[in-house]
PDB file of C-alpha atoms in Angstrom:
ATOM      1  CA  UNK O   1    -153.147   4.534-229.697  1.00 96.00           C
ATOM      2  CA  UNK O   2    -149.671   3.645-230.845  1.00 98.00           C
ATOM      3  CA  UNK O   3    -148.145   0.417-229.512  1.00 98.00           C
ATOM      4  CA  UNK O   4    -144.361  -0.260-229.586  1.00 98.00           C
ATOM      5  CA  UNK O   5    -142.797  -3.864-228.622  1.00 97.00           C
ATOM      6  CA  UNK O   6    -139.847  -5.803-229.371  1.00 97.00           C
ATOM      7  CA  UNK O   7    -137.933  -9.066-228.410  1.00 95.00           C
ATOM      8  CA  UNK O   8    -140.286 -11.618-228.876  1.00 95.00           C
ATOM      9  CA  UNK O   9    -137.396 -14.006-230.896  1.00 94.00           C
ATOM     10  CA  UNK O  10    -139.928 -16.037-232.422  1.00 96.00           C
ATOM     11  CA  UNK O  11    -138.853 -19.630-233.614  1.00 91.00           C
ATOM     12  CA  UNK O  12    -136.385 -19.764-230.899  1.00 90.00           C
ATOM     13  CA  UNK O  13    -135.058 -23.033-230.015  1.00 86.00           C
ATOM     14  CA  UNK O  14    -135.091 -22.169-226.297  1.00 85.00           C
ATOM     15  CA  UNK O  15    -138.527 -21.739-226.223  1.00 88.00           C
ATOM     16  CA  UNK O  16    -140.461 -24.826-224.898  1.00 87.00           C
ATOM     17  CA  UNK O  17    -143.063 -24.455-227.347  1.00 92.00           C
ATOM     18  CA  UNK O  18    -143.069 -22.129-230.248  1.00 93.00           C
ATOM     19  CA  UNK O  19    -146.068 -22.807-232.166  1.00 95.00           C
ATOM     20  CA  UNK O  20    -147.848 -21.308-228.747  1.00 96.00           C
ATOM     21  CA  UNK O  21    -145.474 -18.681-228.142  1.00 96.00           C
ATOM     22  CA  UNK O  22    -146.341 -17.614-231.610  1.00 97.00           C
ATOM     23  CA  UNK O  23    -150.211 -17.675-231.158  1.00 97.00           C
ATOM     24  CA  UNK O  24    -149.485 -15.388-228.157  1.00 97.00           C
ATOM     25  CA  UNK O  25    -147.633 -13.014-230.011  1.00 97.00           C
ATOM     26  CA  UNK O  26    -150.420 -12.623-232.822  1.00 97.00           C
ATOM     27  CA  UNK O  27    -153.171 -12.748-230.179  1.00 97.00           C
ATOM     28  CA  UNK O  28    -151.983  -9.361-228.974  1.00 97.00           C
ATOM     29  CA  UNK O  29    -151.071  -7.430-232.247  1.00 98.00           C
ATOM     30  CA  UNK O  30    -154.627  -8.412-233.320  1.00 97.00           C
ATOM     31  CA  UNK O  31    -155.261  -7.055-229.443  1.00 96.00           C
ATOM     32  CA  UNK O  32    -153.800  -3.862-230.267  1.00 97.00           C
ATOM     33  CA  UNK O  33    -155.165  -4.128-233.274  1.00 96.00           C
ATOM     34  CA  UNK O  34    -158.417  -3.199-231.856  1.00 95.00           C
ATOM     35  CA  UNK O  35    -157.420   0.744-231.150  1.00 95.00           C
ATOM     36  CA  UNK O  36    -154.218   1.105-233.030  1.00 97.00           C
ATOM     37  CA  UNK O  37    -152.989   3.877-235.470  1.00 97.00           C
ATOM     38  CA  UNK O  38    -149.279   2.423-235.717  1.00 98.00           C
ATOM     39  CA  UNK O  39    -147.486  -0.540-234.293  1.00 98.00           C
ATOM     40  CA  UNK O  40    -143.635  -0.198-233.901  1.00 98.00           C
ATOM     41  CA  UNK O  41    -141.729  -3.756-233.870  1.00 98.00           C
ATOM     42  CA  UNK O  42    -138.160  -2.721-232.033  1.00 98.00           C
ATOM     43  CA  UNK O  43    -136.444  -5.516-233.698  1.00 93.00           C
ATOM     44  CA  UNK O  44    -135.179  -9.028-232.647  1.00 94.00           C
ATOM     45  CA  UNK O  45    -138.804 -10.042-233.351  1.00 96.00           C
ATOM     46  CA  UNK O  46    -137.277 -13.081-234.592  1.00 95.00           C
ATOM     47  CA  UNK O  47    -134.936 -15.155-233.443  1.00 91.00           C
ATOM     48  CA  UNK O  48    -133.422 -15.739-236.369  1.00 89.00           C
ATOM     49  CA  UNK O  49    -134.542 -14.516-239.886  1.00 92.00           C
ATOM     50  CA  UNK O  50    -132.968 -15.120-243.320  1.00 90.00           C
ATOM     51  CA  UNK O  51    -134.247 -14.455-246.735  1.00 90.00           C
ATOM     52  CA  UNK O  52    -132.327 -16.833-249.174  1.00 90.00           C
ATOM     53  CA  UNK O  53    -131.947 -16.958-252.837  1.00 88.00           C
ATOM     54  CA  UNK O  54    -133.299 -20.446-252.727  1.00 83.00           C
ATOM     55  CA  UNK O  55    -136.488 -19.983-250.296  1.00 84.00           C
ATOM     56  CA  UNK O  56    -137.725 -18.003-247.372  1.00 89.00           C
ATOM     57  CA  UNK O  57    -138.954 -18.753-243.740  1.00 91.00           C
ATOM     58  CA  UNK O  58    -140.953 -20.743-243.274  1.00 91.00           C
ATOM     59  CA  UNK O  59    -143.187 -21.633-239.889  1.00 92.00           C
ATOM     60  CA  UNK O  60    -144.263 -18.134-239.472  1.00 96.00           C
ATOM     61  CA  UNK O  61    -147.925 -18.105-241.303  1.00 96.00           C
ATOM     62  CA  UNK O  62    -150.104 -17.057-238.164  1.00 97.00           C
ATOM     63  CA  UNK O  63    -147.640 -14.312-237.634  1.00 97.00           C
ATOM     64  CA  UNK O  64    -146.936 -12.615-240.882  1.00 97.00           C
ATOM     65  CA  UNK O  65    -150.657 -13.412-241.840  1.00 97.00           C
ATOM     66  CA  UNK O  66    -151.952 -11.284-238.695  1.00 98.00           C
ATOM     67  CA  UNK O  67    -149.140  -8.699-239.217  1.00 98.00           C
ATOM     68  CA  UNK O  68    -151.038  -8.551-243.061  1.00 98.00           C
ATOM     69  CA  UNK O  69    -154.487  -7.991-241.537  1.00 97.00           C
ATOM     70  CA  UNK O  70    -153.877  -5.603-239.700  1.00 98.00           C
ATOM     71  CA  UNK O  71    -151.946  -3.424-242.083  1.00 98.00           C
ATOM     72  CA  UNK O  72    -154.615  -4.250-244.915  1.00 97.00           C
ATOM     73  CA  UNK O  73    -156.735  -2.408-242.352  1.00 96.00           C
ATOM     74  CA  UNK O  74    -154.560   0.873-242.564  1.00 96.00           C
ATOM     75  CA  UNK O  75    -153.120   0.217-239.287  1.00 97.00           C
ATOM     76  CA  UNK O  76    -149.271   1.288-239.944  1.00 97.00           C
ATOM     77  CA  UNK O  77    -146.781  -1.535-239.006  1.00 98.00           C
ATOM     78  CA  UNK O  78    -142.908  -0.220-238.884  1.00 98.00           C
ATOM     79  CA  UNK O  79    -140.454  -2.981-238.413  1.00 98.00           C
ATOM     80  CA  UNK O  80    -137.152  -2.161-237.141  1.00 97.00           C
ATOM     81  CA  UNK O  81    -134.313  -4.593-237.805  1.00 93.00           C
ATOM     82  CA  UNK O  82    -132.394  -5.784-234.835  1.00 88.00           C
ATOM     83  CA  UNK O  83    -129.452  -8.527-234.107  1.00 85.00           C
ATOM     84  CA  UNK O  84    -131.329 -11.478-234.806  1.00 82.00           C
ATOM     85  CA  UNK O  85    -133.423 -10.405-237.826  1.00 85.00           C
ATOM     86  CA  UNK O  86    -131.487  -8.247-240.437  1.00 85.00           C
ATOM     87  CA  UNK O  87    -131.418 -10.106-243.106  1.00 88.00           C
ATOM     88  CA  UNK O  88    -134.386  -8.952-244.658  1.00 91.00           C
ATOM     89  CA  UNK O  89    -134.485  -8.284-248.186  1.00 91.00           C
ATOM     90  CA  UNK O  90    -137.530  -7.397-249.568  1.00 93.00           C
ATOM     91  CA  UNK O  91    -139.836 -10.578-248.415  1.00 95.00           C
ATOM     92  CA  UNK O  92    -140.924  -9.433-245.292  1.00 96.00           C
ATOM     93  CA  UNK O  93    -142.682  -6.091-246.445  1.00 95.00           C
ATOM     94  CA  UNK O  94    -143.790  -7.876-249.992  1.00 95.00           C
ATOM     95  CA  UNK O  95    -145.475 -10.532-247.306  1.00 96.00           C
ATOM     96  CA  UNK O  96    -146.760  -8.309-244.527  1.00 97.00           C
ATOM     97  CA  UNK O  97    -147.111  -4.780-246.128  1.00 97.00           C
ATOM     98  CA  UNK O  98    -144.923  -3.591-243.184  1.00 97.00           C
ATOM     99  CA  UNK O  99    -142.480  -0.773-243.573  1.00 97.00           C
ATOM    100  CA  UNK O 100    -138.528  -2.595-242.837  1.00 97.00           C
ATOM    101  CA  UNK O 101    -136.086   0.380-241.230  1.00 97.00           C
ATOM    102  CA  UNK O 102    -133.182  -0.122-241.019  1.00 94.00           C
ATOM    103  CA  UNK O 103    -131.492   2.222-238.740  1.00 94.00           C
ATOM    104  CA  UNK O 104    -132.709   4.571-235.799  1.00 96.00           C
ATOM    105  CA  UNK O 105    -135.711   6.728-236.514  1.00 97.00           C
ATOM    106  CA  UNK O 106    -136.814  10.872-235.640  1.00 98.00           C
ATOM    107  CA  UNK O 107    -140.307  10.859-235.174  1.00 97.00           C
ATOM    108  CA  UNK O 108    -143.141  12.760-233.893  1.00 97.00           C
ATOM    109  CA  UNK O 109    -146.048  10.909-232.547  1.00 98.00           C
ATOM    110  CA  UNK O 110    -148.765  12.311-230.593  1.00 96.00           C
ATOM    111  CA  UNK O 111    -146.921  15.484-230.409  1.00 96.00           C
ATOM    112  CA  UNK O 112    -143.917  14.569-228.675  1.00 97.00           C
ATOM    113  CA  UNK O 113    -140.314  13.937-230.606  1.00 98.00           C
ATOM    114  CA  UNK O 114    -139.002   9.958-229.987  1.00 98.00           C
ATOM    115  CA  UNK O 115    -135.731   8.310-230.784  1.00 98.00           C
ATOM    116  CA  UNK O 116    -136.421   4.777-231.975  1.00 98.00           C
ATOM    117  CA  UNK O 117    -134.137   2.166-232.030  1.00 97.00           C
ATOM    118  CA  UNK O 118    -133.363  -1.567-231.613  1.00 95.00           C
ATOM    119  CA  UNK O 119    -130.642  -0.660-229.550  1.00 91.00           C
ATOM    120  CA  UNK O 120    -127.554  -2.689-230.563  1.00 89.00           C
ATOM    121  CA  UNK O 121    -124.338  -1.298-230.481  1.00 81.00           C
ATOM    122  CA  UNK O 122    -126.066   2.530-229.262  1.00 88.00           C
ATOM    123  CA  UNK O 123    -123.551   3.715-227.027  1.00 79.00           C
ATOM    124  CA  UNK O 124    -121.382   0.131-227.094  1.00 74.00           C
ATOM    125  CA  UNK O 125    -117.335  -0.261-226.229  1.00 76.00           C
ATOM    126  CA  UNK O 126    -117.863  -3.941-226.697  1.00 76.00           C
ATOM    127  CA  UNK O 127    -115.364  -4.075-229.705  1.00 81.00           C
ATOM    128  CA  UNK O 128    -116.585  -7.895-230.467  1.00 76.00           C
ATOM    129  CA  UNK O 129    -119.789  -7.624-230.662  1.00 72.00           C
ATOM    130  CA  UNK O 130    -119.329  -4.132-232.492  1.00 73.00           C
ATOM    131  CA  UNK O 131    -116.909  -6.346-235.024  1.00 81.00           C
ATOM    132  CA  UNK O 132    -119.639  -9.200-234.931  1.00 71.00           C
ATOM    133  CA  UNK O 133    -122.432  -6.280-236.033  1.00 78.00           C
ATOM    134  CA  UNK O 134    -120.524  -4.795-238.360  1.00 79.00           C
ATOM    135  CA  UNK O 135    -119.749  -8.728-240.316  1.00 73.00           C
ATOM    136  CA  UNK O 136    -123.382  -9.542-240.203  1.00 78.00           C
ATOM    137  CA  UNK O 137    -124.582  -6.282-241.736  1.00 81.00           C
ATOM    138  CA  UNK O 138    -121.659  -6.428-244.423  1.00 84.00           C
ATOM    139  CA  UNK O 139    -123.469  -6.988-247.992  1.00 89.00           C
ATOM    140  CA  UNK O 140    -120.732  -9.694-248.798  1.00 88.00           C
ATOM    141  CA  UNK O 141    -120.940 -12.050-246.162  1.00 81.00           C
ATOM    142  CA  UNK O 142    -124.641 -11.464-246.401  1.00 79.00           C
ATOM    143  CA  UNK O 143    -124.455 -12.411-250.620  1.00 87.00           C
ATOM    144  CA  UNK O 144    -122.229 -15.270-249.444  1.00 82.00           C
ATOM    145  CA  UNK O 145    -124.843 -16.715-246.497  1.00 78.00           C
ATOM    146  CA  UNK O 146    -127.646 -16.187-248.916  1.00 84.00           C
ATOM    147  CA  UNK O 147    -125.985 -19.035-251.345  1.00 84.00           C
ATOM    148  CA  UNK O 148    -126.453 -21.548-248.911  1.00 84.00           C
ATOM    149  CA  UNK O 149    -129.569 -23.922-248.826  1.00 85.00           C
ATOM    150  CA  UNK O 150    -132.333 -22.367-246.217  1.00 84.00           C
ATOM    151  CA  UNK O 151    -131.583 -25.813-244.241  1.00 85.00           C
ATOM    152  CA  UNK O 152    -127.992 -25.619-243.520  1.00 86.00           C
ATOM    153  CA  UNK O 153    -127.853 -21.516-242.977  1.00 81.00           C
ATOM    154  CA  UNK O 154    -130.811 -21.581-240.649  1.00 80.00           C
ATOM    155  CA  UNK O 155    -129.345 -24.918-238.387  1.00 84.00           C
ATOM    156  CA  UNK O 156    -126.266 -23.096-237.956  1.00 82.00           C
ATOM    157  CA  UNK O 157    -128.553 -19.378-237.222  1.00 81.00           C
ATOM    158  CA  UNK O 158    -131.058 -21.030-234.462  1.00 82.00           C
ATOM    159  CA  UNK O 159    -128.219 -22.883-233.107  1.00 80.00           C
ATOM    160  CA  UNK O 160    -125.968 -19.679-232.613  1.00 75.00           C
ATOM    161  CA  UNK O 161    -129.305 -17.869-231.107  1.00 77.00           C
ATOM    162  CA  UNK O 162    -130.055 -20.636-229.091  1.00 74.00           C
ATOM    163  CA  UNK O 163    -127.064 -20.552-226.647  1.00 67.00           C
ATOM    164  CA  UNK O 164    -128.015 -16.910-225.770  1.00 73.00           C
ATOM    165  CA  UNK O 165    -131.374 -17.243-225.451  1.00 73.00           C
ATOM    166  CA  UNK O 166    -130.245 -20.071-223.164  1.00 73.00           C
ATOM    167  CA  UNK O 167    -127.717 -18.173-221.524  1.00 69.00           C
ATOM    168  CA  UNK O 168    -130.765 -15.334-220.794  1.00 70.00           C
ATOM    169  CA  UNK O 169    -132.957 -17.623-219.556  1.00 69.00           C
ATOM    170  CA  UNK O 170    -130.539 -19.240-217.428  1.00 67.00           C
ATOM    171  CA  UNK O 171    -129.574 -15.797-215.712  1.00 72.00           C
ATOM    172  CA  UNK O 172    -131.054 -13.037-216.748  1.00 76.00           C
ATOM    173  CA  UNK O 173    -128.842 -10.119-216.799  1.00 78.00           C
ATOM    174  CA  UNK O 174    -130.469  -6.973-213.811  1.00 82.00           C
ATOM    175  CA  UNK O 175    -130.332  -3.231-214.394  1.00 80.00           C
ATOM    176  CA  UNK O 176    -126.652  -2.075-213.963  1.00 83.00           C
ATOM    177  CA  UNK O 177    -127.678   1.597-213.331  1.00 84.00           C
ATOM    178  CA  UNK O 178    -127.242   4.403-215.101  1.00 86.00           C
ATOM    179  CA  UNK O 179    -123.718   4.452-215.887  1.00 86.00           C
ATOM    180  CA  UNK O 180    -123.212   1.220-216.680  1.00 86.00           C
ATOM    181  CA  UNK O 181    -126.310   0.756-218.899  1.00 91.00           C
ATOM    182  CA  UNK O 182    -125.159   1.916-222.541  1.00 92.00           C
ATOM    183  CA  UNK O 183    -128.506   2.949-224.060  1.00 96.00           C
ATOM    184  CA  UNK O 184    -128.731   5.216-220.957  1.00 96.00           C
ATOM    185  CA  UNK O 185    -125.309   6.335-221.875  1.00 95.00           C
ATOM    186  CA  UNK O 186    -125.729   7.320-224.979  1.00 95.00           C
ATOM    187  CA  UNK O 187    -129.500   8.630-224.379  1.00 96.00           C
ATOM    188  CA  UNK O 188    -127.334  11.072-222.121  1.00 96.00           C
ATOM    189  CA  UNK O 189    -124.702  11.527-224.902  1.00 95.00           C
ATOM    190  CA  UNK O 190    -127.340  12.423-227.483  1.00 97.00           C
ATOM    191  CA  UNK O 191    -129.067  14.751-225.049  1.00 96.00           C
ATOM    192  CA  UNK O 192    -126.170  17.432-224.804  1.00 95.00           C
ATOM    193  CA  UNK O 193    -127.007  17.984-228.646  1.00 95.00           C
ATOM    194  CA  UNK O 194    -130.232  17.115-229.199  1.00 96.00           C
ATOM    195  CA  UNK O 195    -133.479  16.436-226.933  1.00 97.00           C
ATOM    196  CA  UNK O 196    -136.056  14.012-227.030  1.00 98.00           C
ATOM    197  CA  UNK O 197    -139.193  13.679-225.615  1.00 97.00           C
ATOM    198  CA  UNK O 198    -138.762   9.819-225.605  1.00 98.00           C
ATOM    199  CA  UNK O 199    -136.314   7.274-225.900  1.00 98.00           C
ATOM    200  CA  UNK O 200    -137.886   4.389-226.852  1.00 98.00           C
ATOM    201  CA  UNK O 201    -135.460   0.573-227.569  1.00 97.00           C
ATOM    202  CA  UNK O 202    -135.700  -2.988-227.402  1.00 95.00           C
ATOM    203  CA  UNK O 203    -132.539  -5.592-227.406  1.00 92.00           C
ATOM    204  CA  UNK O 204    -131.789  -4.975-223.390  1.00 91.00           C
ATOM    205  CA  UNK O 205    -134.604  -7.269-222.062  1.00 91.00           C
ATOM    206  CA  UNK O 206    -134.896  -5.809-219.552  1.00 93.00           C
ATOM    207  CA  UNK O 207    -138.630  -3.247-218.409  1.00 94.00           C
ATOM    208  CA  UNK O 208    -137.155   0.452-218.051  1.00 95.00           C
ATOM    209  CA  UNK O 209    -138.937   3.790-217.518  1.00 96.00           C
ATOM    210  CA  UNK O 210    -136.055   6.440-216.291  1.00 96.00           C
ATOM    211  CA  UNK O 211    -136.383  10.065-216.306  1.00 96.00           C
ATOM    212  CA  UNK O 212    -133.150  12.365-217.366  1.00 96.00           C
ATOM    213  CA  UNK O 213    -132.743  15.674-215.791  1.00 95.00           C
ATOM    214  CA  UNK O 214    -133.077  17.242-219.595  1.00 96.00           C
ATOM    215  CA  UNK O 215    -136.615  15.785-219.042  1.00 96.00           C
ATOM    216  CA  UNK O 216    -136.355  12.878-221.608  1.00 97.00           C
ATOM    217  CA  UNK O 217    -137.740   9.362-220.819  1.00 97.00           C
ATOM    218  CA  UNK O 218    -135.642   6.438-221.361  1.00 97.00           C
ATOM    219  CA  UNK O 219    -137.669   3.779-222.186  1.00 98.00           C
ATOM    220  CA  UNK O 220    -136.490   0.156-222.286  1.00 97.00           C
ATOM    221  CA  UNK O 221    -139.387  -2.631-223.969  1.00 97.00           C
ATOM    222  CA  UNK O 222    -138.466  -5.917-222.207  1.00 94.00           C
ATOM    223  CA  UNK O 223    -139.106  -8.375-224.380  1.00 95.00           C
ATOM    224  CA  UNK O 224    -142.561 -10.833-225.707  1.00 94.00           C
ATOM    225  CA  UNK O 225    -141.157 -13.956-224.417  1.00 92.00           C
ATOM    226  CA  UNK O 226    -140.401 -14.109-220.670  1.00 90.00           C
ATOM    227  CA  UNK O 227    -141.146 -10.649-219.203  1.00 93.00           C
ATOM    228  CA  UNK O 228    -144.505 -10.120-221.840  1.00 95.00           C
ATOM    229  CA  UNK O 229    -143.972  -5.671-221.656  1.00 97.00           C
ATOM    230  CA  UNK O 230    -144.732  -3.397-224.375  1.00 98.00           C
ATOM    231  CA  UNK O 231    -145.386   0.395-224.269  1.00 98.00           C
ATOM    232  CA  UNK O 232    -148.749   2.393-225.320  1.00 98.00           C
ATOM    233  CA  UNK O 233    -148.455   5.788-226.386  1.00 98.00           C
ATOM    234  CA  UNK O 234    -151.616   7.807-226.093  1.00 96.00           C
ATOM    235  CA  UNK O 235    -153.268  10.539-228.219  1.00 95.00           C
ATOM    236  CA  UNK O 236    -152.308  13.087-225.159  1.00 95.00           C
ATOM    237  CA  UNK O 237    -148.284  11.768-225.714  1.00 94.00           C
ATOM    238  CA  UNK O 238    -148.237   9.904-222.613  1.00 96.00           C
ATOM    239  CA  UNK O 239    -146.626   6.450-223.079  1.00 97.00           C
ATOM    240  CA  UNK O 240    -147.045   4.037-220.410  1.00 95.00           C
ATOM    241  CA  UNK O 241    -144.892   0.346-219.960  1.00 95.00           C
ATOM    242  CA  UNK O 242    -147.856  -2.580-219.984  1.00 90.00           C
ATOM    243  CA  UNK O 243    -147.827  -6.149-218.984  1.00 90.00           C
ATOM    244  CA  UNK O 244    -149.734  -8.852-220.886  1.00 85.00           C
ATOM    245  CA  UNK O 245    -150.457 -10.764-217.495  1.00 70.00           C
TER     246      UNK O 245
END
């Protein structure tokens, strides 16, 4: 079985209690951990993450240590970056064993052809948040953030992802439809070109299984912190959206 989630934003200040929400989160890789070939994080599995010069995370042990057991088992762990967690700079795999990509990937898996991806900025006319992605990915503002001591960069990162978790929580944000949903729109865009058995993202937080008329499945995560979805992919290539409840 191959198991893909994503949006669990681990550490977040909006969270009412972390150190459980955490437990929960290991408590069903080691879960899937039972049947698994692969296990595909779609990014944002942190709510914010920042390798320093001067020190790493820290808080995360039951996490990263069950992310290490399982790959020390020859289960294959890919870890896709996403808005809240790309500043990873070699840590994370040294720590885990977990493979860190860092753009969208082509893959086959259980004989059918996927498009994996966070999501961010697939399909976007948002020009500031484009802007904002394009600043935080820049290697000189990440040099620069990487000067500062681990306490003062990560107050001001959980503070920034703290008023949109927040805002989420507060009102989450429905399915627009089709045409107003931009990995659907570019899932469409991609198709006149190129077909894919699956489409397969995080970052929308919201649980989405849509069928195109090229025959592709668009395939939306939720998230691992209030809707608790991730997707199984069988040996047969039939993937299925699951519910931890």
């Amino acid at each position: 079985m191959i198991y893909f989630l994503s949006d669990a934003h681990l550490g977040s200040l909006a969270i009412a209690n972390p150190e459980e929400h955490q437990k929960r989160v290991a408590d069903l890789l080691r879960q899937m951990g039972n049947d698994a070939t692969a296990i595909y994080l779609l990014g944002d599995i942190f709510d914010f993450w920042f390798e320093y010069y001067w020190g790493n995370p820290k808080g995360y042990d039951l996490f990263l240590d069950t992310l290490r057991t399982l790959t020390d088992k020859g289960i294959e762990i890919h870890y896709f970056i996403g808005n809240h967690d790309i500043w990873t700079f070699g840590y994370l795999e040294q720590r885990t064993g977990v493979t860190v990509h860092r753009e969208p990937q082509i893959v086959t898996l259980s004989g059918k052809r996927c498009f994996l991806a966070h999501g961010d900025g697939l399909g976007s006319d948002n020009r500031h948040f484009l802007l904002l992605r394009r600043f935080f990915r820049n290697p000189a503002a990440q040099f620069l953030f990487r000067l500062l001591p681990p306490s003062w960069g990560n107050a001001l990162g959980y503070k920034w992802a703290k008023h949109s978790r927040l805002k989420e929580l507060a009102n989450p944000i429905a399915y627009q439809g089709e045409n107003s949903e931009e990995l659907i729109r570019f899932a469409k865009q991609t198709e006149y070109t190129e077909h894919f058995d699956y489409y397969i993202f995080g970052h929308r937080h919201i649980e989405l299984d849509l069928a195109l008329a090229t025959g592709a499945r668009v395939v939306i995560l939720g998230d691992t912190f209030r809707l608790w979805t991730y997707a199984a992919l069988d040996e047969n290539g039939m993937l299925t959206l699951m519910n931890t409840d």
